[in-house]
JSON list of C-alpha atoms in Angstrom, two decimals:
[
{"chain": "A", "resi": 82, "resn": "UNK", "atom": "CA", "xyz": [31.19, 43.47, 26.22]},
{"chain": "A", "resi": 83, "resn": "UNK", "atom": "CA", "xyz": [27.46, 43.89, 25.63]},
{"chain": "A", "resi": 84, "resn": "UNK", "atom": "CA", "xyz": [27.12, 40.19, 24.83]},
{"chain": "A", "resi": 85, "resn": "UNK", "atom": "CA", "xyz": [29.06, 39.23, 27.95]},
{"chain": "A", "resi": 86, "resn": "UNK", "atom": "CA", "xyz": [26.99, 41.54, 30.16]},
{"chain": "A", "resi": 87, "resn": "UNK", "atom": "CA", "xyz": [23.71, 40.27, 28.70]},
{"chain": "A", "resi": 88, "resn": "UNK", "atom": "CA", "xyz": [24.76, 36.68, 29.37]},
{"chain": "A", "resi": 89, "resn": "UNK", "atom": "CA", "xyz": [25.95, 37.46, 32.89]},
{"chain": "A", "resi": 90, "resn": "UNK", "atom": "CA", "xyz": [22.74, 39.27, 33.83]},
{"chain": "A", "resi": 91, "resn": "UNK", "atom": "CA", "xyz": [20.71, 36.08, 34.54]},
{"chain": "A", "resi": 92, "resn": "UNK", "atom": "CA", "xyz": [23.55, 34.75, 36.71]},
{"chain": "A", "resi": 93, "resn": "UNK", "atom": "CA", "xyz": [23.52, 38.00, 38.66]},
{"chain": "A", "resi": 94, "resn": "UNK", "atom": "CA", "xyz": [19.78, 37.77, 39.29]},
{"chain": "A", "resi": 95, "resn": "UNK", "atom": "CA", "xyz": [20.11, 34.15, 40.40]},
{"chain": "A", "resi": 96, "resn": "UNK", "atom": "CA", "xyz": [22.90, 35.11, 42.80]},
{"chain": "A", "resi": 97, "resn": "UNK", "atom": "CA", "xyz": [20.74, 37.88, 44.31]},
{"chain": "A", "resi": 98, "resn": "UNK", "atom": "CA", "xyz": [17.82, 35.46, 44.77]},
{"chain": "A", "resi": 99, "resn": "UNK", "atom": "CA", "xyz": [20.08, 32.92, 46.49]},
{"chain": "A", "resi": 100, "resn": "UNK", "atom": "CA", "xyz": [21.47, 35.58, 48.83]},
{"chain": "A", "resi": 101, "resn": "UNK", "atom": "CA", "xyz": [17.98, 36.79, 49.78]},
{"chain": "A", "resi": 102, "resn": "UNK", "atom": "CA", "xyz": [16.91, 33.17, 50.25]},
{"chain": "A", "resi": 103, "resn": "UNK", "atom": "CA", "xyz": [19.87, 32.50, 52.57]},
{"chain": "A", "resi": 104, "resn": "UNK", "atom": "CA", "xyz": [19.22, 35.67, 54.59]},
{"chain": "A", "resi": 105, "resn": "UNK", "atom": "CA", "xyz": [15.51, 34.90, 54.95]},
{"chain": "A", "resi": 106, "resn": "UNK", "atom": "CA", "xyz": [16.18, 31.38, 56.26]},
{"chain": "A", "resi": 107, "resn": "UNK", "atom": "CA", "xyz": [18.75, 32.64, 58.77]},
{"chain": "A", "resi": 108, "resn": "UNK", "atom": "CA", "xyz": [16.84, 35.73, 59.95]},
{"chain": "A", "resi": 109, "resn": "UNK", "atom": "CA", "xyz": [13.49, 33.99, 60.40]},
{"chain": "A", "resi": 110, "resn": "UNK", "atom": "CA", "xyz": [15.01, 30.69, 61.63]},
{"chain": "A", "resi": 111, "resn": "UNK", "atom": "CA", "xyz": [13.07, 28.62, 59.12]},
{"chain": "A", "resi": 112, "resn": "UNK", "atom": "CA", "xyz": [13.41, 24.90, 59.94]},
{"chain": "A", "resi": 113, "resn": "UNK", "atom": "CA", "xyz": [15.19, 22.58, 57.50]},
{"chain": "A", "resi": 114, "resn": "UNK", "atom": "CA", "xyz": [12.06, 20.48, 56.95]},
{"chain": "A", "resi": 115, "resn": "UNK", "atom": "CA", "xyz": [10.19, 23.57, 55.69]},
{"chain": "A", "resi": 116, "resn": "UNK", "atom": "CA", "xyz": [12.78, 25.40, 53.61]},
{"chain": "A", "resi": 117, "resn": "UNK", "atom": "CA", "xyz": [16.50, 24.58, 53.58]},
{"chain": "A", "resi": 118, "resn": "UNK", "atom": "CA", "xyz": [19.05, 27.33, 53.01]},
{"chain": "A", "resi": 119, "resn": "UNK", "atom": "CA", "xyz": [21.09, 27.33, 49.79]},
{"chain": "A", "resi": 120, "resn": "UNK", "atom": "CA", "xyz": [24.22, 26.52, 51.83]},
{"chain": "A", "resi": 121, "resn": "UNK", "atom": "CA", "xyz": [22.46, 23.46, 53.30]},
{"chain": "A", "resi": 122, "resn": "UNK", "atom": "CA", "xyz": [21.43, 22.39, 49.80]},
{"chain": "A", "resi": 123, "resn": "UNK", "atom": "CA", "xyz": [25.00, 22.81, 48.57]},
{"chain": "A", "resi": 124, "resn": "UNK", "atom": "CA", "xyz": [26.26, 20.75, 51.51]},
{"chain": "A", "resi": 125, "resn": "UNK", "atom": "CA", "xyz": [23.73, 18.00, 50.77]},
{"chain": "A", "resi": 126, "resn": "UNK", "atom": "CA", "xyz": [24.72, 18.10, 47.11]},
{"chain": "A", "resi": 127, "resn": "UNK", "atom": "CA", "xyz": [28.36, 17.57, 48.01]},
{"chain": "A", "resi": 128, "resn": "UNK", "atom": "CA", "xyz": [27.53, 14.83, 50.50]},
{"chain": "A", "resi": 129, "resn": "UNK", "atom": "CA", "xyz": [25.17, 12.94, 48.19]},
{"chain": "A", "resi": 130, "resn": "UNK", "atom": "CA", "xyz": [27.05, 13.55, 44.96]},
{"chain": "A", "resi": 131, "resn": "UNK", "atom": "CA", "xyz": [28.20, 9.90, 44.38]},
{"chain": "A", "resi": 132, "resn": "UNK", "atom": "CA", "xyz": [24.64, 8.65, 44.91]},
{"chain": "A", "resi": 133, "resn": "UNK", "atom": "CA", "xyz": [23.13, 11.42, 42.77]},
{"chain": "A", "resi": 134, "resn": "UNK", "atom": "CA", "xyz": [25.66, 10.75, 40.01]},
{"chain": "A", "resi": 135, "resn": "UNK", "atom": "CA", "xyz": [24.77, 7.05, 39.99]},
{"chain": "A", "resi": 136, "resn": "UNK", "atom": "CA", "xyz": [21.03, 7.70, 39.82]},
{"chain": "A", "resi": 137, "resn": "UNK", "atom": "CA", "xyz": [21.55, 10.56, 37.37]},
{"chain": "A", "resi": 138, "resn": "UNK", "atom": "CA", "xyz": [23.40, 8.29, 34.93]},
{"chain": "A", "resi": 139, "resn": "UNK", "atom": "CA", "xyz": [20.36, 6.00, 34.80]},
{"chain": "A", "resi": 140, "resn": "UNK", "atom": "CA", "xyz": [18.02, 8.92, 34.18]},
{"chain": "A", "resi": 141, "resn": "UNK", "atom": "CA", "xyz": [20.24, 10.37, 31.45]},
{"chain": "A", "resi": 142, "resn": "UNK", "atom": "CA", "xyz": [20.42, 7.03, 29.62]},
{"chain": "A", "resi": 143, "resn": "UNK", "atom": "CA", "xyz": [16.63, 6.74, 29.70]},
{"chain": "A", "resi": 144, "resn": "UNK", "atom": "CA", "xyz": [16.29, 10.32, 28.43]},
{"chain": "A", "resi": 145, "resn": "UNK", "atom": "CA", "xyz": [18.79, 9.77, 25.60]},
{"chain": "A", "resi": 146, "resn": "UNK", "atom": "CA", "xyz": [17.05, 6.58, 24.49]},
{"chain": "A", "resi": 147, "resn": "UNK", "atom": "CA", "xyz": [13.68, 8.37, 24.53]},
{"chain": "A", "resi": 148, "resn": "UNK", "atom": "CA", "xyz": [15.00, 11.32, 22.52]},
{"chain": "A", "resi": 149, "resn": "UNK", "atom": "CA", "xyz": [16.60, 9.02, 19.93]},
{"chain": "A", "resi": 150, "resn": "UNK", "atom": "CA", "xyz": [13.37, 7.09, 19.46]},
{"chain": "A", "resi": 151, "resn": "UNK", "atom": "CA", "xyz": [11.39, 10.34, 19.30]},
{"chain": "A", "resi": 152, "resn": "UNK", "atom": "CA", "xyz": [13.76, 11.71, 16.65]},
{"chain": "A", "resi": 153, "resn": "UNK", "atom": "CA", "xyz": [13.48, 8.61, 14.45]},
{"chain": "A", "resi": 154, "resn": "UNK", "atom": "CA", "xyz": [9.69, 8.54, 14.71]},
{"chain": "A", "resi": 155, "resn": "UNK", "atom": "CA", "xyz": [9.42, 12.30, 14.14]},
{"chain": "A", "resi": 156, "resn": "UNK", "atom": "CA", "xyz": [11.56, 12.15, 11.00]},
{"chain": "A", "resi": 157, "resn": "UNK", "atom": "CA", "xyz": [9.51, 9.33, 9.54]},
{"chain": "A", "resi": 158, "resn": "UNK", "atom": "CA", "xyz": [6.13, 10.79, 10.46]},
{"chain": "A", "resi": 159, "resn": "UNK", "atom": "CA", "xyz": [7.10, 14.34, 9.47]},
{"chain": "A", "resi": 160, "resn": "UNK", "atom": "CA", "xyz": [8.06, 13.21, 5.98]},
{"chain": "A", "resi": 161, "resn": "UNK", "atom": "CA", "xyz": [4.89, 11.15, 5.65]},
{"chain": "A", "resi": 162, "resn": "UNK", "atom": "CA", "xyz": [2.69, 14.05, 6.76]},
{"chain": "A", "resi": 163, "resn": "UNK", "atom": "CA", "xyz": [4.40, 16.39, 4.31]},
{"chain": "A", "resi": 164, "resn": "UNK", "atom": "CA", "xyz": [4.31, 13.87, 1.47]},
{"chain": "A", "resi": 165, "resn": "UNK", "atom": "CA", "xyz": [0.72, 12.75, 1.98]},
{"chain": "A", "resi": 166, "resn": "UNK", "atom": "CA", "xyz": [-1.69, 15.49, 3.16]},
{"chain": "A", "resi": 167, "resn": "UNK", "atom": "CA", "xyz": [-4.30, 12.87, 4.07]},
{"chain": "A", "resi": 168, "resn": "UNK", "atom": "CA", "xyz": [-1.88, 11.45, 6.65]},
{"chain": "A", "resi": 169, "resn": "UNK", "atom": "CA", "xyz": [-1.39, 14.91, 8.16]},
{"chain": "A", "resi": 170, "resn": "UNK", "atom": "CA", "xyz": [-5.13, 15.53, 8.39]},
{"chain": "A", "resi": 171, "resn": "UNK", "atom": "CA", "xyz": [-5.62, 12.22, 10.15]},
{"chain": "A", "resi": 172, "resn": "UNK", "atom": "CA", "xyz": [-2.54, 12.09, 12.40]},
{"chain": "A", "resi": 173, "resn": "UNK", "atom": "CA", "xyz": [-2.05, 15.71, 13.46]},
{"chain": "A", "resi": 174, "resn": "UNK", "atom": "CA", "xyz": [-5.25, 15.91, 15.58]},
{"chain": "A", "resi": 175, "resn": "UNK", "atom": "CA", "xyz": [-4.22, 12.67, 17.33]},
{"chain": "A", "resi": 176, "resn": "UNK", "atom": "CA", "xyz": [-0.84, 14.18, 18.15]},
{"chain": "A", "resi": 177, "resn": "UNK", "atom": "CA", "xyz": [-2.56, 17.17, 19.73]},
{"chain": "A", "resi": 178, "resn": "UNK", "atom": "CA", "xyz": [-4.84, 14.88, 21.76]},
{"chain": "A", "resi": 179, "resn": "UNK", "atom": "CA", "xyz": [-1.86, 13.00, 23.18]},
{"chain": "A", "resi": 180, "resn": "UNK", "atom": "CA", "xyz": [-0.59, 16.27, 24.68]},
{"chain": "A", "resi": 181, "resn": "UNK", "atom": "CA", "xyz": [-3.82, 16.87, 26.60]},
{"chain": "A", "resi": 182, "resn": "UNK", "atom": "CA", "xyz": [-3.28, 13.80, 28.81]},
{"chain": "A", "resi": 183, "resn": "UNK", "atom": "CA", "xyz": [-0.90, 14.43, 31.75]},
{"chain": "A", "resi": 184, "resn": "UNK", "atom": "CA", "xyz": [2.09, 12.08, 31.84]},
{"chain": "A", "resi": 185, "resn": "UNK", "atom": "CA", "xyz": [1.52, 11.53, 35.56]},
{"chain": "A", "resi": 186, "resn": "UNK", "atom": "CA", "xyz": [-1.73, 9.79, 34.53]},
{"chain": "A", "resi": 187, "resn": "UNK", "atom": "CA", "xyz": [-0.23, 7.72, 31.72]},
{"chain": "A", "resi": 188, "resn": "UNK", "atom": "CA", "xyz": [2.87, 6.58, 33.60]},
{"chain": "A", "resi": 189, "resn": "UNK", "atom": "CA", "xyz": [1.01, 4.14, 35.96]},
{"chain": "A", "resi": 190, "resn": "UNK", "atom": "CA", "xyz": [-0.81, 2.62, 32.97]},
{"chain": "A", "resi": 191, "resn": "UNK", "atom": "CA", "xyz": [2.48, 2.10, 31.15]},
{"chain": "A", "resi": 192, "resn": "UNK", "atom": "CA", "xyz": [3.95, 0.38, 34.21]},
{"chain": "A", "resi": 193, "resn": "UNK", "atom": "CA", "xyz": [0.94, -1.96, 34.42]},
{"chain": "A", "resi": 194, "resn": "UNK", "atom": "CA", "xyz": [1.50, -3.11, 30.84]},
{"chain": "A", "resi": 195, "resn": "UNK", "atom": "CA", "xyz": [5.31, -2.94, 30.66]},
{"chain": "A", "resi": 196, "resn": "UNK", "atom": "CA", "xyz": [6.47, -3.64, 34.21]},
{"chain": "A", "resi": 197, "resn": "UNK", "atom": "CA", "xyz": [9.05, -1.79, 36.31]},
{"chain": "A", "resi": 198, "resn": "UNK", "atom": "CA", "xyz": [11.96, -1.97, 33.87]},
{"chain": "A", "resi": 199, "resn": "UNK", "atom": "CA", "xyz": [13.35, 0.90, 31.78]},
{"chain": "A", "resi": 200, "resn": "UNK", "atom": "CA", "xyz": [10.65, 0.48, 29.10]},
{"chain": "A", "resi": 201, "resn": "UNK", "atom": "CA", "xyz": [7.93, 2.61, 30.76]},
{"chain": "A", "resi": 202, "resn": "UNK", "atom": "CA", "xyz": [10.42, 5.39, 31.57]},
{"chain": "A", "resi": 203, "resn": "UNK", "atom": "CA", "xyz": [11.73, 5.51, 28.00]},
{"chain": "A", "resi": 204, "resn": "UNK", "atom": "CA", "xyz": [8.19, 5.48, 26.60]},
{"chain": "A", "resi": 205, "resn": "UNK", "atom": "CA", "xyz": [7.25, 8.33, 28.94]},
{"chain": "A", "resi": 206, "resn": "UNK", "atom": "CA", "xyz": [10.15, 10.35, 27.52]},
{"chain": "A", "resi": 207, "resn": "UNK", "atom": "CA", "xyz": [9.02, 9.50, 23.98]},
{"chain": "A", "resi": 208, "resn": "UNK", "atom": "CA", "xyz": [5.47, 10.65, 24.67]},
{"chain": "A", "resi": 209, "resn": "UNK", "atom": "CA", "xyz": [6.76, 13.97, 26.06]},
{"chain": "A", "resi": 210, "resn": "UNK", "atom": "CA", "xyz": [9.42, 14.59, 23.40]},
{"chain": "A", "resi": 211, "resn": "UNK", "atom": "CA", "xyz": [7.87, 13.27, 20.21]},
{"chain": "A", "resi": 212, "resn": "UNK", "atom": "CA", "xyz": [5.25, 15.99, 19.73]},
{"chain": "A", "resi": 213, "resn": "UNK", "atom": "CA", "xyz": [7.52, 19.09, 19.64]},
{"chain": "A", "resi": 214, "resn": "UNK", "atom": "CA", "xyz": [10.04, 17.36, 17.38]},
{"chain": "A", "resi": 215, "resn": "UNK", "atom": "CA", "xyz": [7.44, 16.02, 14.94]},
{"chain": "A", "resi": 216, "resn": "UNK", "atom": "CA", "xyz": [5.49, 19.27, 14.73]},
{"chain": "A", "resi": 217, "resn": "UNK", "atom": "CA", "xyz": [8.58, 21.44, 14.30]},
{"chain": "A", "resi": 218, "resn": "UNK", "atom": "CA", "xyz": [9.99, 19.18, 11.61]},
{"chain": "A", "resi": 219, "resn": "UNK", "atom": "CA", "xyz": [6.68, 18.97, 9.78]},
{"chain": "A", "resi": 220, "resn": "UNK", "atom": "CA", "xyz": [6.29, 22.76, 9.83]},
{"chain": "A", "resi": 221, "resn": "UNK", "atom": "CA", "xyz": [9.86, 23.15, 8.60]},
{"chain": "A", "resi": 222, "resn": "UNK", "atom": "CA", "xyz": [9.19, 20.85, 5.65]},
{"chain": "A", "resi": 223, "resn": "UNK", "atom": "CA", "xyz": [5.98, 22.67, 4.74]},
{"chain": "A", "resi": 224, "resn": "UNK", "atom": "CA", "xyz": [7.74, 26.06, 4.63]},
{"chain": "A", "resi": 225, "resn": "UNK", "atom": "CA", "xyz": [10.41, 25.03, 2.12]},
{"chain": "A", "resi": 226, "resn": "UNK", "atom": "CA", "xyz": [10.22, 27.06, -1.10]},
{"chain": "A", "resi": 227, "resn": "UNK", "atom": "CA", "xyz": [8.81, 24.75, -3.77]},
{"chain": "A", "resi": 228, "resn": "UNK", "atom": "CA", "xyz": [10.94, 26.47, -6.42]},
{"chain": "A", "resi": 229, "resn": "UNK", "atom": "CA", "xyz": [13.99, 24.69, -5.02]},
{"chain": "A", "resi": 230, "resn": "UNK", "atom": "CA", "xyz": [12.13, 21.39, -5.18]},
{"chain": "A", "resi": 231, "resn": "UNK", "atom": "CA", "xyz": [11.17, 22.02, -8.80]},
{"chain": "A", "resi": 232, "resn": "UNK", "atom": "CA", "xyz": [14.79, 22.86, -9.56]},
{"chain": "A", "resi": 233, "resn": "UNK", "atom": "CA", "xyz": [16.22, 19.55, -8.33]},
{"chain": "A", "resi": 234, "resn": "UNK", "atom": "CA", "xyz": [13.30, 17.67, -9.90]},
{"chain": "A", "resi": 235, "resn": "UNK", "atom": "CA", "xyz": [14.18, 19.28, -13.24]},
{"chain": "A", "resi": 236, "resn": "UNK", "atom": "CA", "xyz": [17.68, 17.80, -12.90]},
{"chain": "A", "resi": 237, "resn": "UNK", "atom": "CA", "xyz": [16.26, 14.32, -12.51]},
{"chain": "A", "resi": 238, "resn": "UNK", "atom": "CA", "xyz": [15.82, 13.94, -8.77]},
{"chain": "A", "resi": 239, "resn": "UNK", "atom": "CA", "xyz": [12.88, 11.84, -7.66]},
{"chain": "A", "resi": 240, "resn": "UNK", "atom": "CA", "xyz": [10.36, 12.72, -4.98]},
{"chain": "A", "resi": 241, "resn": "UNK", "atom": "CA", "xyz": [12.42, 11.18, -2.19]},
{"chain": "A", "resi": 242, "resn": "UNK", "atom": "CA", "xyz": [15.57, 12.63, -3.70]},
{"chain": "A", "resi": 243, "resn": "UNK", "atom": "CA", "xyz": [14.04, 16.09, -3.39]},
{"chain": "A", "resi": 244, "resn": "UNK", "atom": "CA", "xyz": [13.56, 15.44, 0.33]},
{"chain": "A", "resi": 245, "resn": "UNK", "atom": "CA", "xyz": [17.16, 14.31, 0.73]},
{"chain": "A", "resi": 246, "resn": "UNK", "atom": "CA", "xyz": [18.65, 17.18, -1.26]},
{"chain": "A", "resi": 247, "resn": "UNK", "atom": "CA", "xyz": [16.35, 20.10, -0.44]},
{"chain": "A", "resi": 248, "resn": "UNK", "atom": "CA", "xyz": [13.55, 19.64, 2.05]},
{"chain": "A", "resi": 249, "resn": "UNK", "atom": "CA", "xyz": [15.28, 17.85, 4.90]},
{"chain": "A", "resi": 250, "resn": "UNK", "atom": "CA", "xyz": [18.37, 20.13, 4.92]},
{"chain": "A", "resi": 251, "resn": "UNK", "atom": "CA", "xyz": [16.13, 23.21, 4.76]},
{"chain": "A", "resi": 252, "resn": "UNK", "atom": "CA", "xyz": [13.99, 21.91, 7.65]},
{"chain": "A", "resi": 253, "resn": "UNK", "atom": "CA", "xyz": [16.98, 21.20, 9.93]},
{"chain": "A", "resi": 254, "resn": "UNK", "atom": "CA", "xyz": [16.74, 24.56, 11.82]},
{"chain": "A", "resi": 255, "resn": "UNK", "atom": "CA", "xyz": [13.09, 23.82, 12.66]},
{"chain": "A", "resi": 256, "resn": "UNK", "atom": "CA", "xyz": [14.00, 20.26, 13.64]},
{"chain": "A", "resi": 257, "resn": "UNK", "atom": "CA", "xyz": [16.72, 21.49, 15.98]},
{"chain": "A", "resi": 258, "resn": "UNK", "atom": "CA", "xyz": [14.29, 23.98, 17.54]},
{"chain": "A", "resi": 259, "resn": "UNK", "atom": "CA", "xyz": [11.96, 21.12, 18.37]},
{"chain": "A", "resi": 260, "resn": "UNK", "atom": "CA", "xyz": [14.86, 19.06, 19.68]},
{"chain": "A", "resi": 261, "resn": "UNK", "atom": "CA", "xyz": [15.85, 21.86, 22.06]},
{"chain": "A", "resi": 262, "resn": "UNK", "atom": "CA", "xyz": [12.39, 21.75, 23.63]},
{"chain": "A", "resi": 263, "resn": "UNK", "atom": "CA", "xyz": [12.34, 17.96, 23.69]},
{"chain": "A", "resi": 264, "resn": "UNK", "atom": "CA", "xyz": [15.81, 17.72, 25.22]},
{"chain": "A", "resi": 265, "resn": "UNK", "atom": "CA", "xyz": [14.76, 20.04, 28.04]},
{"chain": "A", "resi": 266, "resn": "UNK", "atom": "CA", "xyz": [11.68, 17.91, 28.72]},
{"chain": "A", "resi": 267, "resn": "UNK", "atom": "CA", "xyz": [13.48, 14.57, 28.44]},
{"chain": "A", "resi": 268, "resn": "UNK", "atom": "CA", "xyz": [14.96, 14.51, 31.94]},
{"chain": "A", "resi": 269, "resn": "UNK", "atom": "CA", "xyz": [11.62, 15.49, 33.47]},
{"chain": "A", "resi": 270, "resn": "UNK", "atom": "CA", "xyz": [9.89, 12.75, 31.49]},
{"chain": "A", "resi": 271, "resn": "UNK", "atom": "CA", "xyz": [12.30, 10.12, 32.76]},
{"chain": "A", "resi": 272, "resn": "UNK", "atom": "CA", "xyz": [11.92, 11.40, 36.33]},
{"chain": "A", "resi": 273, "resn": "UNK", "atom": "CA", "xyz": [8.11, 11.17, 36.09]},
{"chain": "A", "resi": 274, "resn": "UNK", "atom": "CA", "xyz": [8.38, 7.55, 34.98]},
{"chain": "A", "resi": 275, "resn": "UNK", "atom": "CA", "xyz": [10.81, 6.76, 37.80]},
{"chain": "A", "resi": 276, "resn": "UNK", "atom": "CA", "xyz": [8.61, 8.54, 40.31]},
{"chain": "A", "resi": 277, "resn": "UNK", "atom": "CA", "xyz": [5.73, 6.12, 39.64]},
{"chain": "A", "resi": 278, "resn": "UNK", "atom": "CA", "xyz": [7.73, 2.94, 39.87]},
{"chain": "A", "resi": 279, "resn": "UNK", "atom": "CA", "xyz": [11.46, 2.31, 39.83]},
{"chain": "A", "resi": 280, "resn": "UNK", "atom": "CA", "xyz": [14.38, 1.02, 41.85]},
{"chain": "A", "resi": 281, "resn": "UNK", "atom": "CA", "xyz": [16.92, 3.52, 40.52]},
{"chain": "A", "resi": 282, "resn": "UNK", "atom": "CA", "xyz": [17.12, 6.92, 38.90]},
{"chain": "A", "resi": 283, "resn": "UNK", "atom": "CA", "xyz": [16.64, 10.49, 40.13]},
{"chain": "A", "resi": 284, "resn": "UNK", "atom": "CA", "xyz": [12.87, 10.03, 40.38]},
{"chain": "A", "resi": 285, "resn": "UNK", "atom": "CA", "xyz": [13.34, 7.09, 42.74]},
{"chain": "A", "resi": 286, "resn": "UNK", "atom": "CA", "xyz": [15.90, 9.02, 44.80]},
{"chain": "A", "resi": 287, "resn": "UNK", "atom": "CA", "xyz": [13.63, 12.07, 44.93]},
{"chain": "A", "resi": 288, "resn": "UNK", "atom": "CA", "xyz": [10.70, 10.01, 46.18]},
{"chain": "A", "resi": 289, "resn": "UNK", "atom": "CA", "xyz": [12.84, 8.32, 48.83]},
{"chain": "A", "resi": 290, "resn": "UNK", "atom": "CA", "xyz": [14.25, 11.51, 50.33]},
{"chain": "A", "resi": 291, "resn": "UNK", "atom": "CA", "xyz": [10.86, 13.23, 50.11]},
{"chain": "A", "resi": 292, "resn": "UNK", "atom": "CA", "xyz": [9.25, 10.51, 52.22]},
{"chain": "A", "resi": 293, "resn": "UNK", "atom": "CA", "xyz": [12.01, 11.05, 54.77]},
{"chain": "A", "resi": 294, "resn": "UNK", "atom": "CA", "xyz": [11.35, 14.84, 54.85]},
{"chain": "A", "resi": 295, "resn": "UNK", "atom": "CA", "xyz": [14.99, 15.48, 53.92]},
{"chain": "A", "resi": 296, "resn": "UNK", "atom": "CA", "xyz": [14.26, 18.67, 52.04]},
{"chain": "A", "resi": 297, "resn": "UNK", "atom": "CA", "xyz": [17.90, 19.65, 51.64]},
{"chain": "A", "resi": 298, "resn": "UNK", "atom": "CA", "xyz": [18.45, 16.45, 49.63]},
{"chain": "A", "resi": 299, "resn": "UNK", "atom": "CA", "xyz": [15.18, 17.01, 47.76]},
{"chain": "A", "resi": 300, "resn": "UNK", "atom": "CA", "xyz": [16.37, 20.44, 46.63]},
{"chain": "A", "resi": 301, "resn": "UNK", "atom": "CA", "xyz": [19.80, 19.00, 45.80]},
{"chain": "A", "resi": 302, "resn": "UNK", "atom": "CA", "xyz": [18.15, 16.41, 43.55]},
{"chain": "A", "resi": 303, "resn": "UNK", "atom": "CA", "xyz": [16.03, 19.12, 41.92]},
{"chain": "A", "resi": 304, "resn": "UNK", "atom": "CA", "xyz": [19.21, 21.12, 41.27]},
{"chain": "A", "resi": 305, "resn": "UNK", "atom": "CA", "xyz": [20.75, 18.08, 39.55]},
{"chain": "A", "resi": 306, "resn": "UNK", "atom": "CA", "xyz": [17.60, 17.63, 37.42]},
{"chain": "A", "resi": 307, "resn": "UNK", "atom": "CA", "xyz": [17.74, 21.28, 36.38]},
{"chain": "A", "resi": 308, "resn": "UNK", "atom": "CA", "xyz": [21.43, 21.02, 35.58]},
{"chain": "A", "resi": 309, "resn": "UNK", "atom": "CA", "xyz": [20.96, 17.88, 33.48]},
{"chain": "A", "resi": 310, "resn": "UNK", "atom": "CA", "xyz": [18.04, 19.46, 31.59]},
{"chain": "A", "resi": 311, "resn": "UNK", "atom": "CA", "xyz": [20.19, 22.50, 30.77]},
{"chain": "A", "resi": 312, "resn": "UNK", "atom": "CA", "xyz": [23.02, 20.21, 29.66]},
{"chain": "A", "resi": 313, "resn": "UNK", "atom": "CA", "xyz": [20.69, 18.33, 27.33]},
{"chain": "A", "resi": 314, "resn": "UNK", "atom": "CA", "xyz": [19.49, 21.61, 25.85]},
{"chain": "A", "resi": 315, "resn": "UNK", "atom": "CA", "xyz": [23.08, 22.80, 25.51]},
{"chain": "A", "resi": 316, "resn": "UNK", "atom": "CA", "xyz": [24.07, 19.57, 23.75]},
{"chain": "A", "resi": 317, "resn": "UNK", "atom": "CA", "xyz": [21.40, 20.18, 21.10]},
{"chain": "A", "resi": 318, "resn": "UNK", "atom": "CA", "xyz": [22.58, 23.77, 20.70]},
{"chain": "A", "resi": 319, "resn": "UNK", "atom": "CA", "xyz": [26.13, 22.52, 20.21]},
{"chain": "A", "resi": 320, "resn": "UNK", "atom": "CA", "xyz": [24.87, 20.01, 17.67]},
{"chain": "A", "resi": 321, "resn": "UNK", "atom": "CA", "xyz": [23.16, 22.85, 15.83]},
{"chain": "A", "resi": 322, "resn": "UNK", "atom": "CA", "xyz": [26.37, 24.88, 15.74]},
{"chain": "A", "resi": 323, "resn": "UNK", "atom": "CA", "xyz": [28.22, 21.90, 14.28]},
{"chain": "A", "resi": 324, "resn": "UNK", "atom": "CA", "xyz": [25.58, 20.91, 11.73]},
{"chain": "A", "resi": 325, "resn": "UNK", "atom": "CA", "xyz": [24.44, 24.44, 10.79]},
{"chain": "A", "resi": 326, "resn": "UNK", "atom": "CA", "xyz": [27.47, 26.74, 10.81]},
{"chain": "A", "resi": 327, "resn": "UNK", "atom": "CA", "xyz": [25.71, 29.14, 8.45]},
{"chain": "A", "resi": 328, "resn": "UNK", "atom": "CA", "xyz": [23.05, 29.79, 11.09]},
{"chain": "A", "resi": 329, "resn": "UNK", "atom": "CA", "xyz": [25.75, 30.87, 13.52]},
{"chain": "A", "resi": 330, "resn": "UNK", "atom": "CA", "xyz": [27.18, 33.29, 10.97]},
{"chain": "A", "resi": 331, "resn": "UNK", "atom": "CA", "xyz": [23.72, 34.65, 10.23]},
{"chain": "A", "resi": 332, "resn": "UNK", "atom": "CA", "xyz": [23.11, 35.44, 13.93]},
{"chain": "A", "resi": 333, "resn": "UNK", "atom": "CA", "xyz": [26.38, 37.37, 14.04]}
]
């Protein structure tokens, strides 16, 4: 019961906020173009659902492609940084520098070089998602007890065999932690790329309804973006439960 109540508490707070929001809009007669009521947003969501679903599918595909590329690059670079300290000393500062540049600045440059296709949107997702995955995985590898590595090496495993048998499995919890962050950012990264230049996707839809001052549809699109981001995070959590059942037992 305590677990159920703790999980229901955020939903209760959200419900209270929505009720206060609805009352404020109705009592103070706030116009739709300034702040739509939650009921108006829900109505717009139901009305625009086929269009939002179509644009959302494009955004999700771009986000999934970006996460997959980020994961492959993070695995390769994480192992290289752990295996060769000189690589870590040279690459890690560059990774930090890439996070100081806002994506809203890089997205137009990517479109200039790569056009208006899906490439710039996927690369925007990669730039937003690669850093947390790579850093988490690299930290996970560095924290593995070397005694386990020496043990498998004593049985004849090579250097890369030690990674396959010991280091990578031990670093999976850290990798999944980075993936949770990256998955949450992935939808936003795709939307930023679509916002700058696109003919489809939630970013394109959001820009179109914003220019028409249709704030109920703007908030409906934002709600879809939030929902998709939570679904991406939940998918990684589910993957963690499947791949790491011992972590679930440890939390219990």
